[in-house]
JSON list of C-alpha atoms in Angstrom, two decimals:
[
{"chain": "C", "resi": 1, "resn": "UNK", "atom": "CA", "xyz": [87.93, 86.69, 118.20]},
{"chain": "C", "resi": 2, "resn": "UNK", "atom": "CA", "xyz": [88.38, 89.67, 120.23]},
{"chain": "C", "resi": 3, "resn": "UNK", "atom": "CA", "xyz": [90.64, 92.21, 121.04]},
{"chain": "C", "resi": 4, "resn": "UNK", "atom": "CA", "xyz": [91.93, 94.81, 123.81]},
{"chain": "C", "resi": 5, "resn": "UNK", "atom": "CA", "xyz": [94.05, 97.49, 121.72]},
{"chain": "C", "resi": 6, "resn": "UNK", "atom": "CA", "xyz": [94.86, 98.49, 125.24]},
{"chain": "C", "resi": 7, "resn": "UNK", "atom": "CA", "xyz": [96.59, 95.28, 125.14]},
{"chain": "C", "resi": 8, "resn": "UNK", "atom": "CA", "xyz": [98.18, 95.45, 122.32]},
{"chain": "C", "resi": 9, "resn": "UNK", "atom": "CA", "xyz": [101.73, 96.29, 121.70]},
{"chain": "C", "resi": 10, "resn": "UNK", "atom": "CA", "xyz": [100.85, 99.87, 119.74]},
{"chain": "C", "resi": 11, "resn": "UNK", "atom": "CA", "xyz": [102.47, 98.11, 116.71]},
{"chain": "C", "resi": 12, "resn": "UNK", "atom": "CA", "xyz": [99.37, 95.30, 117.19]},
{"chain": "C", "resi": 13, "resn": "UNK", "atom": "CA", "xyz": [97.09, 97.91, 117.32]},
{"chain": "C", "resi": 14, "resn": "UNK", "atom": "CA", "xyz": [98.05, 99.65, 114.20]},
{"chain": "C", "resi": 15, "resn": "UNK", "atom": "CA", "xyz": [98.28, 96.51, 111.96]},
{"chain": "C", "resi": 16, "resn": "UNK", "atom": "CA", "xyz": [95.04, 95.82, 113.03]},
{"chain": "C", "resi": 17, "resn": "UNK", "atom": "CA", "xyz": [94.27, 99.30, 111.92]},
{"chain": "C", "resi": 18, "resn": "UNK", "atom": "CA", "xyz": [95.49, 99.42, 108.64]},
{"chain": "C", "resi": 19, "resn": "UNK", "atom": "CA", "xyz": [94.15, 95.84, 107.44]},
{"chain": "C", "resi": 20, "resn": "UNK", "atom": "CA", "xyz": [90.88, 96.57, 108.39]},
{"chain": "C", "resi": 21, "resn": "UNK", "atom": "CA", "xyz": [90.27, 100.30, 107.03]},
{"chain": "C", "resi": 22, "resn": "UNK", "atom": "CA", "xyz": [90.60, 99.87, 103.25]},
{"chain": "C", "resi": 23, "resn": "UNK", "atom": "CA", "xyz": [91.34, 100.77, 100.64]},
{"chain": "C", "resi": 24, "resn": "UNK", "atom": "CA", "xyz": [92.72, 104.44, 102.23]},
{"chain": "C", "resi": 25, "resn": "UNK", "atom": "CA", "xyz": [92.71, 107.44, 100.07]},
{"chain": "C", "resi": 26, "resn": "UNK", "atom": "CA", "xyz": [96.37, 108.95, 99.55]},
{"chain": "C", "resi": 27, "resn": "UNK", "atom": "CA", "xyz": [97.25, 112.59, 100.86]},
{"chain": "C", "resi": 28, "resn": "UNK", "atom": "CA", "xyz": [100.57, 113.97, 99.29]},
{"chain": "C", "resi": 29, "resn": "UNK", "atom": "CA", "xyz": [101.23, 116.51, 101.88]},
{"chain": "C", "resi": 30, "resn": "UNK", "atom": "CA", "xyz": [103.22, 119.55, 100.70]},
{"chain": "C", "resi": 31, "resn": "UNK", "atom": "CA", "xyz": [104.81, 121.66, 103.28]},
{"chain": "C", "resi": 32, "resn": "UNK", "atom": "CA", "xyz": [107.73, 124.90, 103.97]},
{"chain": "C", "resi": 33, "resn": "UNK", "atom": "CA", "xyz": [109.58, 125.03, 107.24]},
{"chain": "C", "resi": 34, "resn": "UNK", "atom": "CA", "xyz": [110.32, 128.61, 108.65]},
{"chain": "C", "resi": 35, "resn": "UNK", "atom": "CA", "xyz": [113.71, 128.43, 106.64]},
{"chain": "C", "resi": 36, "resn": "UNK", "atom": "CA", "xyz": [111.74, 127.87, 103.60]},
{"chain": "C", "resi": 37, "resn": "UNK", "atom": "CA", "xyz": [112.93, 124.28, 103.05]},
{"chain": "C", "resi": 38, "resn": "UNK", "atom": "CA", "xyz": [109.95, 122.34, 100.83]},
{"chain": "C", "resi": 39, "resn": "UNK", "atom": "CA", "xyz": [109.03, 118.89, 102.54]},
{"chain": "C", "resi": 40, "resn": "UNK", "atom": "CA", "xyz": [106.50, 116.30, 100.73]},
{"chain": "C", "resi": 41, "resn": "UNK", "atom": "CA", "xyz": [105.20, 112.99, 102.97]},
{"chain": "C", "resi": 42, "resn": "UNK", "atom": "CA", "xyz": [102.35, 110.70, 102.11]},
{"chain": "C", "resi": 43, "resn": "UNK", "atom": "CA", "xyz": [99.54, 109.95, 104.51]},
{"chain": "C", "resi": 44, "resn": "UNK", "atom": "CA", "xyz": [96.76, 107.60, 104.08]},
{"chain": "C", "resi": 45, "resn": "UNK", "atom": "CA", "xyz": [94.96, 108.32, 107.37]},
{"chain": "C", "resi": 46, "resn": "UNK", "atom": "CA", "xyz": [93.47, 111.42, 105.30]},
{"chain": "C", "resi": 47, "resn": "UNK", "atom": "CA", "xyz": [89.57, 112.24, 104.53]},
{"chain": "C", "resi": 48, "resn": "UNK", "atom": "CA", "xyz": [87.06, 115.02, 103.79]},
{"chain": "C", "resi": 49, "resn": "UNK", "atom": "CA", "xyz": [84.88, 116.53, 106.85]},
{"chain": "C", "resi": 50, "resn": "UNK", "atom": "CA", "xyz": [82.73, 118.99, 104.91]},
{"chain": "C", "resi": 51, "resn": "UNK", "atom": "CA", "xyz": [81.50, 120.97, 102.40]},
{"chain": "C", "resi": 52, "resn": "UNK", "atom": "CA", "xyz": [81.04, 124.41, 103.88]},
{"chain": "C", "resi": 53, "resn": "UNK", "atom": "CA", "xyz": [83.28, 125.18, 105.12]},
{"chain": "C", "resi": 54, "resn": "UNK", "atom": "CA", "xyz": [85.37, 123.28, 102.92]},
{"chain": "C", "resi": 55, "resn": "UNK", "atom": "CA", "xyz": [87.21, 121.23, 105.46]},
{"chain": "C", "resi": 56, "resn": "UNK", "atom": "CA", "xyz": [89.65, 117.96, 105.06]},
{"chain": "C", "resi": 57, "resn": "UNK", "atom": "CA", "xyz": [92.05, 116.39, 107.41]},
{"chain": "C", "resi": 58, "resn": "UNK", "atom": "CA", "xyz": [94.63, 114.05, 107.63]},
{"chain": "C", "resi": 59, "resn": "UNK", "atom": "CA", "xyz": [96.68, 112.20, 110.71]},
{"chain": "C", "resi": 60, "resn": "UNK", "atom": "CA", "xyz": [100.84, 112.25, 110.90]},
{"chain": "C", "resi": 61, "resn": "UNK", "atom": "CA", "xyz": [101.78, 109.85, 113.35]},
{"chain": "C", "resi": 62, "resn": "UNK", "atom": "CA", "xyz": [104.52, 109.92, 115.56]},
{"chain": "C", "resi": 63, "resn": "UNK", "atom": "CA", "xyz": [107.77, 108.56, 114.05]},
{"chain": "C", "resi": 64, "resn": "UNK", "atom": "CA", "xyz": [107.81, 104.81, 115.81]},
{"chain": "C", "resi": 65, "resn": "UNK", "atom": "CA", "xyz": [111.44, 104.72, 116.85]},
{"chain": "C", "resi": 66, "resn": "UNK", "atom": "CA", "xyz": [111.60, 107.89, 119.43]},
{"chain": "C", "resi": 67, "resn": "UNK", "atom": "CA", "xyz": [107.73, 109.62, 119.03]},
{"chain": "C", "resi": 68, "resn": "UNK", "atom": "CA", "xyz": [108.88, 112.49, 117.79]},
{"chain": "C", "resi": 69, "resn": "UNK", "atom": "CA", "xyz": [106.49, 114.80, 115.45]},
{"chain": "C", "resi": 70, "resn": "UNK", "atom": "CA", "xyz": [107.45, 114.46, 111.83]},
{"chain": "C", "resi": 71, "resn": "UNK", "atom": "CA", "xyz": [108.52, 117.19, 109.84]},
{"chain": "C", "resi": 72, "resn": "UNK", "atom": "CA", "xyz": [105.29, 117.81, 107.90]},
{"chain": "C", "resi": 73, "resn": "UNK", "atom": "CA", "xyz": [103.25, 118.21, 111.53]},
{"chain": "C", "resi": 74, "resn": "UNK", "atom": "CA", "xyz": [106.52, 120.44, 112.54]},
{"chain": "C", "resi": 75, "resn": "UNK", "atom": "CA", "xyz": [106.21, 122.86, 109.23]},
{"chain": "C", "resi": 76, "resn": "UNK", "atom": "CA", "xyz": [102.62, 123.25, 109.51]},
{"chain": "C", "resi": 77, "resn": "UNK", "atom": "CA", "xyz": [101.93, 124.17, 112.94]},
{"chain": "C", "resi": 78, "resn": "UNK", "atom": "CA", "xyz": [105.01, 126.87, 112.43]},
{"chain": "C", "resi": 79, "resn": "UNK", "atom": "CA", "xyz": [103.26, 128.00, 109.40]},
{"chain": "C", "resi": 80, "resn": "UNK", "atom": "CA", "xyz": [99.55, 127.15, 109.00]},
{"chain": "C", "resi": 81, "resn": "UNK", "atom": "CA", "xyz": [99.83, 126.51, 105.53]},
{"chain": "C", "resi": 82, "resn": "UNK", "atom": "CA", "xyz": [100.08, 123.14, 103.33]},
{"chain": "C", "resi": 83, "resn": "UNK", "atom": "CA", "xyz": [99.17, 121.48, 100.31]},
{"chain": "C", "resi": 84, "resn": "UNK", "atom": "CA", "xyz": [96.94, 118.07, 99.72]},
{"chain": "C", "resi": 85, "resn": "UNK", "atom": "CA", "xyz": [97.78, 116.25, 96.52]},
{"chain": "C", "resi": 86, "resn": "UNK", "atom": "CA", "xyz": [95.42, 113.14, 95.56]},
{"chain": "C", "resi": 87, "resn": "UNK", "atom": "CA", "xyz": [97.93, 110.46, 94.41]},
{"chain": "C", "resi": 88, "resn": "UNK", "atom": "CA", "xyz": [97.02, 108.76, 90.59]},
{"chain": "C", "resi": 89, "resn": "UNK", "atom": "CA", "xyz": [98.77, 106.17, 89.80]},
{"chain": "C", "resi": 90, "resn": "UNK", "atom": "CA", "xyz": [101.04, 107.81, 87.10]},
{"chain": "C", "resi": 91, "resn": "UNK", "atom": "CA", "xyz": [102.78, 109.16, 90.28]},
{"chain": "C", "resi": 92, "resn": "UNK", "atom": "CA", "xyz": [102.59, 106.60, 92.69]},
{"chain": "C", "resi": 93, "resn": "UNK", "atom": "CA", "xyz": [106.55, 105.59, 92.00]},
{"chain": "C", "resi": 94, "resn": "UNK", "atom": "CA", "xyz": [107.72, 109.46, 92.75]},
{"chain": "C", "resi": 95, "resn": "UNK", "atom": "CA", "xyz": [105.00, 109.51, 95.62]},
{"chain": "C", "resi": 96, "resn": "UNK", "atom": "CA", "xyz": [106.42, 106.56, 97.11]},
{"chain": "C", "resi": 97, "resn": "UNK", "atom": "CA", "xyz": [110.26, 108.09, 97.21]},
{"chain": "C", "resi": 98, "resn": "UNK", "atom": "CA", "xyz": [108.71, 110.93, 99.32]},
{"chain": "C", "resi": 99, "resn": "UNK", "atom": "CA", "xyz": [107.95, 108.26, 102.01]},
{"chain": "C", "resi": 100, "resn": "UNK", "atom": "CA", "xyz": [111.70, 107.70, 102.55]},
{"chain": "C", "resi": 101, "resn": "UNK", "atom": "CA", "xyz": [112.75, 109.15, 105.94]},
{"chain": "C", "resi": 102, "resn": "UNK", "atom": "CA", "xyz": [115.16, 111.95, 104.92]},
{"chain": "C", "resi": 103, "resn": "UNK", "atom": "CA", "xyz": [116.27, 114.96, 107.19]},
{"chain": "C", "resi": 104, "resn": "UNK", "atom": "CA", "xyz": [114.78, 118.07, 107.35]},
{"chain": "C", "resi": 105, "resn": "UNK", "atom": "CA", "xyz": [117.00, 119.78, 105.50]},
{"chain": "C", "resi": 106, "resn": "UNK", "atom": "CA", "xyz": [116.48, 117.77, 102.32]},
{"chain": "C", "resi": 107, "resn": "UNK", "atom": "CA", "xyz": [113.77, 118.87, 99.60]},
{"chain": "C", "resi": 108, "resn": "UNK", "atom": "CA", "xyz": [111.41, 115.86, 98.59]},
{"chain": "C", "resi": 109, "resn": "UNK", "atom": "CA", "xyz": [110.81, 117.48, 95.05]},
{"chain": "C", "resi": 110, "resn": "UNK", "atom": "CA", "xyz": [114.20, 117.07, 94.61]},
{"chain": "C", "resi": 111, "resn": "UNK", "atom": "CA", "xyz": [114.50, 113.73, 95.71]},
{"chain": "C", "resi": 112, "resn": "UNK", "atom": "CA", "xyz": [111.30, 112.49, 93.94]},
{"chain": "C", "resi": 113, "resn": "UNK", "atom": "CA", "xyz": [111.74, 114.57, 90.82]},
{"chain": "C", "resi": 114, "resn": "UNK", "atom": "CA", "xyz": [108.51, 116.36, 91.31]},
{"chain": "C", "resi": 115, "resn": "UNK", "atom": "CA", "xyz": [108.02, 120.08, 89.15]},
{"chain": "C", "resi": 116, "resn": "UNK", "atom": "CA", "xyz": [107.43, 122.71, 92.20]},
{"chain": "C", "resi": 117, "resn": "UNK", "atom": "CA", "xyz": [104.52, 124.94, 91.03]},
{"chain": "C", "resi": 118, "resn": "UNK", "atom": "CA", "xyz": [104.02, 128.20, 92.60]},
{"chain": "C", "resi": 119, "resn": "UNK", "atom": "CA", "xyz": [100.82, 128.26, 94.86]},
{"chain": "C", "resi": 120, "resn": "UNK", "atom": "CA", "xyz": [98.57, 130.77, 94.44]},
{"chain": "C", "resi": 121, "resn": "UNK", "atom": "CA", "xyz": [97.56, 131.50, 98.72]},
{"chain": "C", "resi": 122, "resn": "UNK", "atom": "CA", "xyz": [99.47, 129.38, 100.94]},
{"chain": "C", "resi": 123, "resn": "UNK", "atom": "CA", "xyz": [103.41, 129.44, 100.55]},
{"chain": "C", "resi": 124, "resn": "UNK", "atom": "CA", "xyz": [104.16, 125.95, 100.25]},
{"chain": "C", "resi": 125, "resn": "UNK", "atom": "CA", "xyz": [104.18, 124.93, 96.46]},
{"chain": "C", "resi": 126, "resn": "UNK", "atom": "CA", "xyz": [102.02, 122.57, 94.97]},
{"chain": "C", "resi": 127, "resn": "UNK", "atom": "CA", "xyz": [103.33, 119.58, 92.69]},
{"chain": "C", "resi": 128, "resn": "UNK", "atom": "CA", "xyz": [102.30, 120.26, 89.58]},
{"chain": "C", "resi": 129, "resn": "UNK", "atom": "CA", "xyz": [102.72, 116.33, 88.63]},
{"chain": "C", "resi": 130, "resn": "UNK", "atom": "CA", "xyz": [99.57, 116.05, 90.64]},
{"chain": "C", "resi": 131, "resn": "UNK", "atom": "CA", "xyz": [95.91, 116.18, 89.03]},
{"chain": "C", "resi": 132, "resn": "UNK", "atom": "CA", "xyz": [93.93, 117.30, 92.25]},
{"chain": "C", "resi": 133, "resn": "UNK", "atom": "CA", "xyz": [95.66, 119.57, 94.50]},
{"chain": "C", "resi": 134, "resn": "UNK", "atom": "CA", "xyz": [94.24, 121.43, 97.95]},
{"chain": "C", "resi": 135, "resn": "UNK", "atom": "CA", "xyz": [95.60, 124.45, 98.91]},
{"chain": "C", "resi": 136, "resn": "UNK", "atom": "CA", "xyz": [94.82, 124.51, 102.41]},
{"chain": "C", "resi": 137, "resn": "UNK", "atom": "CA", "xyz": [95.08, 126.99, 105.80]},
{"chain": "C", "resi": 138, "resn": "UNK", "atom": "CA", "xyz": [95.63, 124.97, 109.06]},
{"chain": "C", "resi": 139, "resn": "UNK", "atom": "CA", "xyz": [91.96, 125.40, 110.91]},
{"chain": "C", "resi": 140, "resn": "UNK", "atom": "CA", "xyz": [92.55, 123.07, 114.02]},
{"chain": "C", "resi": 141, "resn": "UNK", "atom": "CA", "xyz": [95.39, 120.69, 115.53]},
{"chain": "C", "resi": 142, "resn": "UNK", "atom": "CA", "xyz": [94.83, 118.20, 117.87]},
{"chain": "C", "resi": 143, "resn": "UNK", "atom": "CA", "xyz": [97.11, 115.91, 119.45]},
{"chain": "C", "resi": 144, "resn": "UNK", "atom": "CA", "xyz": [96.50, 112.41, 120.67]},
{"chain": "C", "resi": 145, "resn": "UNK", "atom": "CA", "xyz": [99.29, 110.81, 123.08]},
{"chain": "C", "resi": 146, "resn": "UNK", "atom": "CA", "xyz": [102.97, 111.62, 122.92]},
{"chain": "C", "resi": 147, "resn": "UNK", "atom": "CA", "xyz": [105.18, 108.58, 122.13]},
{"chain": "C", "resi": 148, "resn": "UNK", "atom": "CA", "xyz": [105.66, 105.94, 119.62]},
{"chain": "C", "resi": 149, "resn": "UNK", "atom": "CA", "xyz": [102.00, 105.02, 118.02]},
{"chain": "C", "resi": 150, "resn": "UNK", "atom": "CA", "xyz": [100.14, 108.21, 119.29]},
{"chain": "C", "resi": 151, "resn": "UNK", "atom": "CA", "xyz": [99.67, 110.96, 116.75]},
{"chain": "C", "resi": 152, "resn": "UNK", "atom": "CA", "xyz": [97.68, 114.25, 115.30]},
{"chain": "C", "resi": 153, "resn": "UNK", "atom": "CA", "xyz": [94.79, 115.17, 113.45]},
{"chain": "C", "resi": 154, "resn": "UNK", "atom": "CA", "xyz": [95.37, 118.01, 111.26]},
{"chain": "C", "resi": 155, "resn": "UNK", "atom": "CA", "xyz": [92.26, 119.94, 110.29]},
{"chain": "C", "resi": 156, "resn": "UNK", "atom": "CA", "xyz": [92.63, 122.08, 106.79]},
{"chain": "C", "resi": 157, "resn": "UNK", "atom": "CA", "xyz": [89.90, 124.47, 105.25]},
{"chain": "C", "resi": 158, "resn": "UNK", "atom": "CA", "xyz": [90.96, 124.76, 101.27]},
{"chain": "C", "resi": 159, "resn": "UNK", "atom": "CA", "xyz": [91.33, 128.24, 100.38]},
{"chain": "C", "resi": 160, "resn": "UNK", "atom": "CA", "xyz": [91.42, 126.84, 96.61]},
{"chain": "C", "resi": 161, "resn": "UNK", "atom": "CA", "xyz": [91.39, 123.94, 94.83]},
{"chain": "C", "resi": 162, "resn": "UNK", "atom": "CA", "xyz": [93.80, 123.22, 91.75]},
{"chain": "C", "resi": 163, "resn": "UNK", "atom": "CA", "xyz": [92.18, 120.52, 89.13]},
{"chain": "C", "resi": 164, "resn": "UNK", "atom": "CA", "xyz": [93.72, 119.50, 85.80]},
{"chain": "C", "resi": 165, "resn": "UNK", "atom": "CA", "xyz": [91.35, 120.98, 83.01]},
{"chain": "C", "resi": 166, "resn": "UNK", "atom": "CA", "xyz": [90.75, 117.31, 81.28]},
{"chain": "C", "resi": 167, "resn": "UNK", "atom": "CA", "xyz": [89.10, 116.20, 84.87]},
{"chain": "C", "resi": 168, "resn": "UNK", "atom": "CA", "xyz": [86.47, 118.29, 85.69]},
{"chain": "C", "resi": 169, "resn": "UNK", "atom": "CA", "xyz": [83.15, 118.17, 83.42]},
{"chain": "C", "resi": 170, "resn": "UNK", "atom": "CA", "xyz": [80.03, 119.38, 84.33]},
{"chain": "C", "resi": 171, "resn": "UNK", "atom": "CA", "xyz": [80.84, 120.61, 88.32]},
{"chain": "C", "resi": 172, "resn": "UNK", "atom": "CA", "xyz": [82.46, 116.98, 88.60]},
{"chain": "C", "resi": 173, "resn": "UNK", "atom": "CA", "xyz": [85.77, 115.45, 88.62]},
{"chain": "C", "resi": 174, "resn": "UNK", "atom": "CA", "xyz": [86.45, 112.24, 85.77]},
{"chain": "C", "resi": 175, "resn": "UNK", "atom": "CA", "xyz": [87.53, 109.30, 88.35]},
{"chain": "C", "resi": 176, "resn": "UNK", "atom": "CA", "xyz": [88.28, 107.07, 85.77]},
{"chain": "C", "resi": 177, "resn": "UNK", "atom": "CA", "xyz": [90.37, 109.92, 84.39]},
{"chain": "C", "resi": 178, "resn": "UNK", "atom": "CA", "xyz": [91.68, 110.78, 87.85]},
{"chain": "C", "resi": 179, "resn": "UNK", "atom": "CA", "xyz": [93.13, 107.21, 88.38]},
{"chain": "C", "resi": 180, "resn": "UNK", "atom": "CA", "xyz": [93.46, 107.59, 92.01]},
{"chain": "C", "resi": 181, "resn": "UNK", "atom": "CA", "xyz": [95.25, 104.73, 93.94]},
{"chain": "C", "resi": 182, "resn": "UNK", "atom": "CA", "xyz": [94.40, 103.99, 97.42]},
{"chain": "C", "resi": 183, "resn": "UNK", "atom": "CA", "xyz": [96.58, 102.23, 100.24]},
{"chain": "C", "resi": 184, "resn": "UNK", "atom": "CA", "xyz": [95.82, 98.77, 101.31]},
{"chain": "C", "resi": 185, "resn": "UNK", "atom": "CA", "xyz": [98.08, 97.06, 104.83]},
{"chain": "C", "resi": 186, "resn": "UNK", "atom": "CA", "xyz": [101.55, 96.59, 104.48]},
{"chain": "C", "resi": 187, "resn": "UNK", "atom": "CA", "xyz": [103.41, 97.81, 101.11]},
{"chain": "C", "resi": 188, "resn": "UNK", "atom": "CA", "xyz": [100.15, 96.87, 98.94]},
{"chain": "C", "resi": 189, "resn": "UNK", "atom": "CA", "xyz": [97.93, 99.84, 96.83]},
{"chain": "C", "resi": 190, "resn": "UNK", "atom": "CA", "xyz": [95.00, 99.04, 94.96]},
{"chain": "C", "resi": 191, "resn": "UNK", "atom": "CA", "xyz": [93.94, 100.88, 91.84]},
{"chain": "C", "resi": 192, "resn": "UNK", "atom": "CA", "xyz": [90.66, 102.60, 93.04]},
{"chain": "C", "resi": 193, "resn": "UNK", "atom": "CA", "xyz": [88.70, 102.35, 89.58]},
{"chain": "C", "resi": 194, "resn": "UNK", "atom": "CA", "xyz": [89.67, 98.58, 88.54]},
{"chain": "C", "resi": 195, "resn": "UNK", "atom": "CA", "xyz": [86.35, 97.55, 89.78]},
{"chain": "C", "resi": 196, "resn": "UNK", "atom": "CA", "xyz": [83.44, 100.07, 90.23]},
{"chain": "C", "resi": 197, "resn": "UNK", "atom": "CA", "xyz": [80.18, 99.06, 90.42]},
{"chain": "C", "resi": 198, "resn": "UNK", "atom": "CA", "xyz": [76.87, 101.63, 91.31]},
{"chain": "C", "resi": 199, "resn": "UNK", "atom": "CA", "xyz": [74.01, 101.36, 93.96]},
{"chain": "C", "resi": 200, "resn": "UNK", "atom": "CA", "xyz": [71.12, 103.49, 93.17]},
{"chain": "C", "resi": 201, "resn": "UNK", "atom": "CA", "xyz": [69.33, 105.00, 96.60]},
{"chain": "C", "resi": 202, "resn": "UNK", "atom": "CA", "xyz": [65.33, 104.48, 96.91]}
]
């Protein structure tokens, strides 16, 4: 089978996406408007780019119904500044509250019943619920299309990375400890450690 995404109904397109790029690493996006109003959102189109500098990046779409930008895209190109929380699974329930669409005058910690800890560069506080959390400084935007379907990639460098003390061992991070979940198509996760297995390199 084959298949033009240019096509596609955009909806197509991004099922075909989804199903096919898996499982998809969770980024808990923290955020502050100008007013100072604290937004969280979930994005699973999220990834590392490199070590030095330490960059990572992530990609809000457009909302689907009018193609607006979504408040966490909004807050950070006003500010420069967000947080990247890796999702375990003992907060996948509150994480998955924050991926209601609420106004953007309403706090997601509230909503979610997530602790707001005080960052310790970047304004926008960090959920201290989370094990792994990226304080980041926006290093590039770019912006792909304009309506329903297109949408950003947002480049961070971390200015400092937050890791709960029972994790980290030796210069590395516990994954079995971590727990991470990952996103699968449609409202399925996976539990990223229920079946690891190790390839040694020649």
């Amino acid at each position: 089978m084959q298949l033009e995404p240019s096509k596609l109904e955009w909806q197509n397109a991004y099922k075909l996406i989804v199903g096919s790029i898996l499982p998809r690493p969770i980024a808990m996006v923290s955020t502050v408007s100008k007013e100072g109003i604290a937004n969280i959102a979930p994005f699973s189109f999220f990834t590392a780019i490199s070590a030095d500098p330490l960059l990572v990046c992530f990609s809000p779409m457009r909302k689907g119904t009018d193609g607006s930008k979504k408040d966490t895209l909004i807050n950070i190109e006003e500010t420069k500044e967000f947080v990247i929380h890796v999702v375990s699974e003992e907060i996948v329930e509150k994480m998955n509250v924050t991926a209601t669409s609420f106004t953007p005058e309403t706090d997601e910690f509230t909503e979610a019943n997530f602790t707001k800890e005080k960052s310790v560069i970047v304004k926008p506080p960090r959920i201290k619920e989370s094990k792994v959390q990226l304080e980041c400084k926006l290093h590039e935007a770019l912006h792909f299309g304009e309506g329903p379907g297109s949408g950003s990639l947002v480049i961070g460098k971390v200015v400092i990375v937050h890791i709960d003390d029972d994790l980290y061992y030796d210069g590395k991070i516990n994954t079995q400890k971590l727990n991470p979940v990952g996103r699968m198509a449609g409202h399925m996760y996976t539990r990223s450690t229920a079946s690891m297995f190790e390839l040694l390199r020649k």
